[in-house]
Amino acid sequence: MKNKIQISIPATSANLGPGFDCLGLALGLYNHFTCQPYRENIILGEVCGPKDETNLFIRAYNAVKALVAAPKNAGIRVHFDCEIPPARGLGSSAALIVGGAIAANELFEAKLSHTQLLQICSELEGHPDNVAPALFGGLTASFTSVKEDGETFAYTQKTPLDGRFKFVVLIPSFELSTAASRRVLPKQIAFGDATYNLSHALGLTLALGQGNSTIVKESLEDRLHQPYRGTLINDYERIQRIAKETGALGAVISGAGPSVLTIWDSCSYNQLAAKLEAEKLDAVWQARYLPVCPTGAVIS
Ligand code: HSE
């Protein structure tokens, strides 16, 4: 059993427009967890989420602990240092889940692979698009398959991302829960809308890998979630306009929102923050350039 470990988990931006519950990108903003074995589970520091057993970090830790040869009463003392703002569509829940799963895997020297951890984390999160890039880094394309025995299995592929693309996240002062943001989605969609999203997501993924800015710009449209969620985000249309006017290839809702991910192939994003301030929007929006995190979870 290990004595002390530090784990850093990146923020993630899911969907990237048309890739609903599939595409995800790891970004250079981190939740850090310092973990030690302890006689019970305790959370210290700048805590994200509840401070008890219901915290997603502890739930994931317990889920992995139950699967490996760990003493039943083995607890964890974890110090949180969270940079990822919660309820902003930047994968703060996924970071807690991946952090807890990795903590148990490392402390008990269980040697579960990232693919095995993906199953556990994906089940806890309900979909794989945030936990996959949090684990593997970079840009990932994920899906969940149902096996013959009814078990689900999450698959992910790390997919190339051309270095010309830069990402600026616009983070508002208000929160939006994923549950509320999923509630507004339709139960059924038209066949044409499914085809539209499938084709756009495929085109976008290939264009991001091949450095084709024109196709990236044209393929960011989506008919599955953004038309419904946009109404929940104050200033959404003005933010879209500002991003386009300053030269972004596009602006999409980051995960379930309310943050907006803007995609660029030039450095003109420097003007974005000034323009946001000049517009006198209803909420305070912070523009943060975030480099891509190529590694995913880092353990030291
Ligand atoms: N794909 C998810 C959604 C990400 O858009 O609801 C948020 O967890």
Tab-separated table of C-alpha atoms and ligand atoms in Angstrom:
chain	number	residue	atom	x	y	z
A	1	MET	CA	0.000	0.000	0.000
A	2	LYS	CA	1.344	3.449	-0.898
A	3	ASN	CA	1.817	6.154	1.695
A	4	LYS	CA	1.041	9.420	-0.016
A	5	ILE	CA	0.163	10.415	-3.589
A	6	GLN	CA	-0.741	13.584	-5.395
A	7	ILE	CA	-3.190	13.385	-8.301
A	8	SER	CA	-3.990	16.190	-10.760
A	9	ILE	CA	-7.066	15.841	-12.985
A	10	PRO	CA	-7.715	18.252	-15.874
A	11	ALA	CA	-10.882	20.150	-16.669
A	12	THR	CA	-12.780	18.812	-19.674
A	13	SER	CA	-15.079	20.320	-22.246
A	14	ALA	CA	-17.571	17.797	-23.612
A	15	ASN	CA	-19.669	17.721	-26.793
A	16	LEU	CA	-17.767	20.366	-28.855
A	17	GLY	CA	-21.056	21.245	-30.544
A	18	PRO	CA	-22.345	18.234	-32.512
A	19	GLY	CA	-20.502	15.483	-30.584
A	20	PHE	CA	-23.123	15.184	-27.847
A	21	ASP	CA	-22.115	12.644	-25.110
A	22	CYS	CA	-19.213	11.599	-27.366
A	23	LEU	CA	-16.447	14.170	-27.946
A	24	GLY	CA	-14.391	15.554	-25.059
A	25	LEU	CA	-11.296	17.680	-24.678
A	26	ALA	CA	-8.886	17.876	-21.716
A	27	LEU	CA	-7.836	21.426	-20.806
A	28	GLY	CA	-5.042	22.822	-18.649
A	29	LEU	CA	-6.982	23.687	-15.504
A	30	TYR	CA	-6.759	21.149	-12.679
A	31	ASN	CA	-8.202	19.740	-9.506
A	32	HIS	CA	-5.364	18.510	-7.274
A	33	PHE	CA	-5.893	15.790	-4.677
A	34	THR	CA	-3.290	14.867	-2.050
A	35	CYS	CA	-4.171	11.440	-0.680
A	36	GLN	CA	-3.026	9.319	2.253
A	37	PRO	CA	-4.380	6.130	3.831
A	38	TYR	CA	-6.408	6.902	6.968
A	39	ARG	CA	-8.688	5.103	9.447
A	40	GLU	CA	-11.813	6.727	7.899
A	41	ASN	CA	-12.699	8.849	4.871
A	42	ILE	CA	-12.079	12.558	5.404
A	43	ILE	CA	-11.975	15.463	2.945
A	44	LEU	CA	-9.977	18.591	3.727
A	45	GLY	CA	-9.100	21.814	1.923
A	46	GLU	CA	-11.043	23.773	-0.643
A	47	VAL	CA	-13.772	21.211	-1.140
A	48	CYS	CA	-15.817	20.861	-4.314
A	49	GLY	CA	-19.087	19.063	-3.640
A	50	PRO	CA	-20.278	17.754	-0.288
A	51	LYS	CA	-17.735	16.979	2.426
A	52	ASP	CA	-19.079	13.481	3.195
A	53	GLU	CA	-19.463	9.988	1.696
A	54	THR	CA	-21.738	11.352	-1.043
A	55	ASN	CA	-18.859	13.321	-2.581
A	56	LEU	CA	-18.171	11.856	-6.038
A	57	PHE	CA	-14.486	11.508	-5.155
A	58	ILE	CA	-15.327	9.248	-2.187
A	59	ARG	CA	-17.976	7.342	-4.172
A	60	ALA	CA	-15.442	6.553	-6.891
A	61	TYR	CA	-12.776	5.687	-4.298
A	62	ASN	CA	-15.232	3.269	-2.613
A	63	ALA	CA	-16.280	1.756	-5.972
A	64	VAL	CA	-12.674	0.905	-6.890
A	65	LYS	CA	-11.855	-0.199	-3.334
A	66	ALA	CA	-14.745	-2.695	-3.491
A	67	LEU	CA	-13.260	-4.242	-6.646
A	68	VAL	CA	-9.687	-4.686	-5.463
A	69	ALA	CA	-8.037	-6.534	-2.607
A	70	ALA	CA	-8.392	-3.709	-0.063
A	71	PRO	CA	-9.153	-3.998	3.648
A	72	LYS	CA	-12.824	-3.115	4.162
A	73	ASN	CA	-12.125	-0.355	6.703
A	74	ALA	CA	-9.279	1.269	4.718
A	75	GLY	CA	-10.109	4.956	4.549
A	76	ILE	CA	-8.597	7.934	2.765
A	77	ARG	CA	-7.547	11.382	3.959
A	78	VAL	CA	-7.737	13.630	0.926
A	79	HIS	CA	-6.842	17.281	0.635
A	80	PHE	CA	-8.700	19.040	-2.207
A	81	ASP	CA	-7.275	21.965	-4.126
A	82	CYS	CA	-9.886	22.616	-6.829
A	83	GLU	CA	-9.202	25.007	-9.716
A	84	ILE	CA	-12.111	23.775	-11.882
A	85	PRO	CA	-15.214	25.857	-11.115
A	86	PRO	CA	-18.198	23.612	-10.265
A	87	ALA	CA	-21.468	23.500	-12.248
A	88	ARG	CA	-19.957	25.392	-15.206
A	89	GLY	CA	-19.751	22.598	-17.808
A	90	LEU	CA	-16.015	22.095	-17.320
A	91	GLY	CA	-16.001	18.547	-16.003
A	92	SER	CA	-15.670	19.226	-12.281
A	93	SER	CA	-17.756	16.115	-11.469
A	94	ALA	CA	-15.680	13.980	-13.816
A	95	ALA	CA	-12.508	15.291	-12.162
A	96	LEU	CA	-13.815	14.194	-8.743
A	97	ILE	CA	-14.799	10.755	-10.058
A	98	VAL	CA	-11.530	10.143	-11.908
A	99	GLY	CA	-9.562	11.484	-8.922
A	100	GLY	CA	-11.259	9.106	-6.464
A	101	ALA	CA	-10.923	6.084	-8.770
A	102	ILE	CA	-7.223	6.742	-9.367
A	103	ALA	CA	-6.628	7.365	-5.651
A	104	ALA	CA	-7.901	3.877	-4.740
A	105	ASN	CA	-6.083	2.280	-7.681
A	106	GLU	CA	-2.788	3.859	-6.622
A	107	LEU	CA	-3.040	3.594	-2.830
A	108	PHE	CA	-3.950	-0.106	-3.022
A	109	GLU	CA	-1.493	-0.684	-5.900
A	110	ALA	CA	-4.356	-2.389	-7.734
A	111	LYS	CA	-2.928	-1.848	-11.233
A	112	LEU	CA	-6.344	-1.440	-12.897
A	113	SER	CA	-5.769	-0.137	-16.426
A	114	HIS	CA	-7.126	3.199	-17.631
A	115	THR	CA	-9.610	1.203	-19.721
A	116	GLN	CA	-10.896	-0.555	-16.589
A	117	LEU	CA	-11.057	2.749	-14.698
A	118	LEU	CA	-13.001	4.236	-17.612
A	119	GLN	CA	-15.790	1.671	-17.057
A	120	ILE	CA	-16.132	2.498	-13.372
A	121	CYS	CA	-15.929	6.266	-13.887
A	122	SER	CA	-18.254	6.264	-16.870
A	123	GLU	CA	-20.893	4.324	-14.940
A	124	LEU	CA	-20.731	6.796	-12.058
A	125	GLU	CA	-20.907	9.809	-14.365
A	126	GLY	CA	-23.601	8.306	-16.624
A	127	HIS	CA	-21.726	9.014	-19.873
A	128	PRO	CA	-18.068	8.727	-20.904
A	129	ASP	CA	-17.383	12.028	-22.697
A	130	ASN	CA	-15.864	13.904	-19.720
A	131	VAL	CA	-14.213	11.059	-17.824
A	132	ALA	CA	-12.414	9.785	-20.968
A	133	PRO	CA	-10.344	12.949	-21.641
A	134	ALA	CA	-9.853	13.438	-17.876
A	135	LEU	CA	-8.168	10.000	-17.849
A	136	PHE	CA	-6.447	9.921	-21.237
A	137	GLY	CA	-5.908	13.609	-22.074
A	138	GLY	CA	-6.232	15.390	-25.426
A	139	LEU	CA	-9.287	14.989	-27.638
A	140	THR	CA	-11.288	11.785	-27.198
A	141	ALA	CA	-14.222	10.195	-29.017
A	142	SER	CA	-16.219	7.848	-26.794
A	143	PHE	CA	-19.288	5.664	-26.921
A	144	THR	CA	-21.079	3.160	-24.713
A	145	SER	CA	-22.071	-0.266	-25.966
A	146	VAL	CA	-24.519	-2.750	-24.423
A	147	LYS	CA	-23.186	-6.305	-24.302
A	148	GLU	CA	-25.308	-9.467	-24.729
A	149	ASP	CA	-25.523	-9.901	-20.942
A	150	GLY	CA	-26.928	-6.370	-20.627
A	151	GLU	CA	-23.688	-4.932	-19.207
A	152	THR	CA	-22.591	-1.611	-20.655
A	153	PHE	CA	-19.044	-1.019	-21.810
A	154	ALA	CA	-17.484	2.377	-22.518
A	155	TYR	CA	-15.010	2.692	-25.377
A	156	THR	CA	-12.818	5.668	-26.097
A	157	GLN	CA	-10.248	6.633	-28.693
A	158	LYS	CA	-7.757	9.432	-28.349
A	159	THR	CA	-8.000	11.241	-31.643
A	160	PRO	CA	-5.485	13.659	-33.248
A	161	LEU	CA	-5.812	17.384	-32.646
A	162	ASP	CA	-3.861	19.807	-34.833
A	163	GLY	CA	-1.784	22.250	-32.778
A	164	ARG	CA	-3.123	25.266	-34.705
A	165	PHE	CA	-6.407	25.104	-32.781
A	166	LYS	CA	-6.586	27.156	-29.596
A	167	PHE	CA	-9.348	27.133	-27.007
A	168	VAL	CA	-10.685	29.981	-24.922
A	169	VAL	CA	-13.350	29.159	-22.365
A	170	LEU	CA	-15.870	31.808	-21.400
A	171	ILE	CA	-16.990	31.152	-17.831
A	172	PRO	CA	-20.005	33.022	-16.436
A	173	SER	CA	-20.572	34.030	-12.848
A	174	PHE	CA	-23.694	31.808	-12.624
A	175	GLU	CA	-23.994	28.021	-12.318
A	176	LEU	CA	-26.127	25.498	-14.224
A	177	SER	CA	-26.534	21.909	-13.048
A	178	THR	CA	-26.083	19.097	-15.553
A	179	ALA	CA	-29.392	17.594	-14.377
A	180	ALA	CA	-31.285	20.819	-15.171
A	181	SER	CA	-29.509	21.117	-18.488
A	182	ARG	CA	-30.375	17.524	-19.474
A	183	ARG	CA	-34.014	17.961	-18.440
A	184	VAL	CA	-34.683	20.407	-21.281
A	185	LEU	CA	-33.534	17.923	-23.954
A	186	PRO	CA	-36.208	16.295	-26.137
A	187	LYS	CA	-37.071	12.601	-25.651
A	188	GLN	CA	-37.112	12.031	-29.402
A	189	ILE	CA	-35.511	13.707	-32.397
A	190	ALA	CA	-36.189	13.687	-36.113
A	191	PHE	CA	-34.221	11.271	-38.318
A	192	GLY	CA	-32.836	14.225	-40.282
A	193	ASP	CA	-31.494	15.816	-37.113
A	194	ALA	CA	-29.706	12.580	-36.149
A	195	THR	CA	-28.085	12.466	-39.604
A	196	TYR	CA	-27.177	16.150	-39.332
A	197	ASN	CA	-25.368	15.685	-36.022
A	198	LEU	CA	-23.674	12.441	-36.999
A	199	SER	CA	-22.252	13.970	-40.161
A	200	HIS	CA	-21.181	17.176	-38.441
A	201	ALA	CA	-19.500	15.333	-35.546
A	202	LEU	CA	-17.555	13.117	-37.943
A	203	GLY	CA	-16.527	16.062	-40.103
A	204	LEU	CA	-15.486	18.056	-37.043
A	205	THR	CA	-13.385	15.232	-35.590
A	206	LEU	CA	-11.503	14.690	-38.845
A	207	ALA	CA	-11.020	18.416	-39.424
A	208	LEU	CA	-9.660	18.960	-35.903
A	209	GLY	CA	-7.093	16.253	-36.576
A	210	GLN	CA	-6.173	17.457	-40.058
A	211	GLY	CA	-6.016	21.174	-39.208
A	212	ASN	CA	-8.841	22.116	-41.598
A	213	SER	CA	-10.183	25.378	-40.158
A	214	THR	CA	-12.866	25.802	-42.824
A	215	ILE	CA	-14.453	22.462	-42.016
A	216	VAL	CA	-14.134	23.050	-38.260
A	217	LYS	CA	-15.981	26.340	-38.668
A	218	GLU	CA	-18.763	24.770	-40.731
A	219	SER	CA	-19.163	21.585	-38.706
A	220	LEU	CA	-19.713	23.064	-35.219
A	221	GLU	CA	-23.493	23.343	-35.686
A	222	ASP	CA	-25.661	20.998	-33.653
A	223	ARG	CA	-29.358	20.090	-33.464
A	224	LEU	CA	-29.399	17.782	-30.449
A	225	HIS	CA	-28.766	19.946	-27.413
A	226	GLN	CA	-27.656	23.534	-28.024
A	227	PRO	CA	-30.973	24.806	-29.439
A	228	TYR	CA	-32.659	23.657	-26.196
A	229	ARG	CA	-29.939	24.628	-23.746
A	230	GLY	CA	-29.182	28.039	-25.181
A	231	THR	CA	-32.359	29.378	-23.554
A	232	LEU	CA	-30.987	28.459	-20.091
A	233	ILE	CA	-27.852	30.544	-20.585
A	234	ASN	CA	-28.218	34.259	-20.048
A	235	ASP	CA	-26.288	36.271	-22.706
A	236	TYR	CA	-25.817	33.135	-24.870
A	237	GLU	CA	-26.678	34.751	-28.208
A	238	ARG	CA	-24.604	37.853	-27.497
A	239	ILE	CA	-21.655	35.683	-26.485
A	240	GLN	CA	-21.958	33.770	-29.776
A	241	ARG	CA	-21.975	37.015	-31.726
A	242	ILE	CA	-19.002	38.492	-29.854
A	243	ALA	CA	-16.951	35.337	-30.414
A	244	LYS	CA	-17.678	35.378	-34.141
A	245	GLU	CA	-17.041	39.110	-34.484
A	246	THR	CA	-13.627	38.746	-32.862
A	247	GLY	CA	-12.639	35.940	-35.233
A	248	ALA	CA	-13.442	32.667	-33.473
A	249	LEU	CA	-14.143	29.688	-35.707
A	250	GLY	CA	-17.091	29.009	-33.457
A	251	ALA	CA	-18.540	29.111	-29.962
A	252	VAL	CA	-20.241	26.062	-28.468
A	253	ILE	CA	-21.761	25.253	-25.093
A	254	SER	CA	-19.088	23.549	-22.995
A	255	GLY	CA	-20.562	20.246	-21.761
A	256	ALA	CA	-23.957	20.925	-20.239
A	257	GLY	CA	-23.069	24.634	-19.891
A	258	PRO	CA	-23.226	27.379	-18.915
A	259	SER	CA	-19.592	28.009	-20.000
A	260	VAL	CA	-18.966	28.504	-23.698
A	261	LEU	CA	-15.972	26.985	-25.488
A	262	THR	CA	-14.596	29.173	-28.275
A	263	ILE	CA	-12.313	27.665	-30.916
A	264	TRP	CA	-9.627	29.644	-32.755
A	265	ASP	CA	-6.920	29.137	-35.330
A	266	SER	CA	-5.243	32.464	-34.641
A	267	CYS	CA	-4.315	34.505	-31.614
A	268	SER	CA	-6.950	37.190	-32.122
A	269	TYR	CA	-8.664	35.880	-28.984
A	270	ASN	CA	-6.750	38.562	-27.106
A	271	GLN	CA	-9.477	40.994	-28.172
A	272	LEU	CA	-12.214	38.775	-26.817
A	273	ALA	CA	-11.888	39.717	-23.133
A	274	ALA	CA	-11.953	43.445	-23.939
A	275	LYS	CA	-15.016	43.034	-26.150
A	276	LEU	CA	-16.809	41.005	-23.473
A	277	GLU	CA	-16.231	43.773	-20.971
A	278	ALA	CA	-17.303	46.501	-23.380
A	279	GLU	CA	-20.620	44.741	-24.144
A	280	LYS	CA	-22.047	45.145	-20.621
A	281	LEU	CA	-23.542	41.678	-20.494
A	282	ASP	CA	-26.019	40.644	-17.784
A	283	ALA	CA	-23.562	38.253	-16.068
A	284	VAL	CA	-19.823	38.565	-15.502
A	285	TRP	CA	-18.024	36.419	-18.091
A	286	GLN	CA	-14.367	35.503	-17.628
A	287	ALA	CA	-12.361	34.614	-20.759
A	288	ARG	CA	-9.644	32.018	-20.075
A	289	TYR	CA	-7.236	30.736	-22.670
A	290	LEU	CA	-6.583	27.114	-21.676
A	291	PRO	CA	-3.926	24.960	-23.354
A	292	VAL	CA	-4.887	21.405	-24.243
A	293	CYS	CA	-3.823	18.924	-21.544
A	294	PRO	CA	-2.213	16.109	-23.554
A	295	THR	CA	-1.673	13.634	-20.705
A	296	GLY	CA	-4.913	13.503	-18.729
A	297	ALA	CA	-4.616	12.481	-15.065
A	298	VAL	CA	-1.150	12.958	-13.605
A	299	ILE	CA	-0.032	10.953	-10.562
A	300	SER	CA	3.039	11.811	-8.511
B	1	HSE	N1	-22.446	15.281	-22.522
B	1	HSE	C1	-22.901	15.760	-21.254
B	1	HSE	C2	-24.054	16.707	-21.478
B	1	HSE	C3	-21.760	16.478	-20.585
B	1	HSE	O1	-23.963	17.509	-22.404
B	1	HSE	O2	-25.039	16.622	-20.753
B	1	HSE	C4	-22.113	17.014	-19.229
B	1	HSE	O3	-21.928	16.088	-18.242
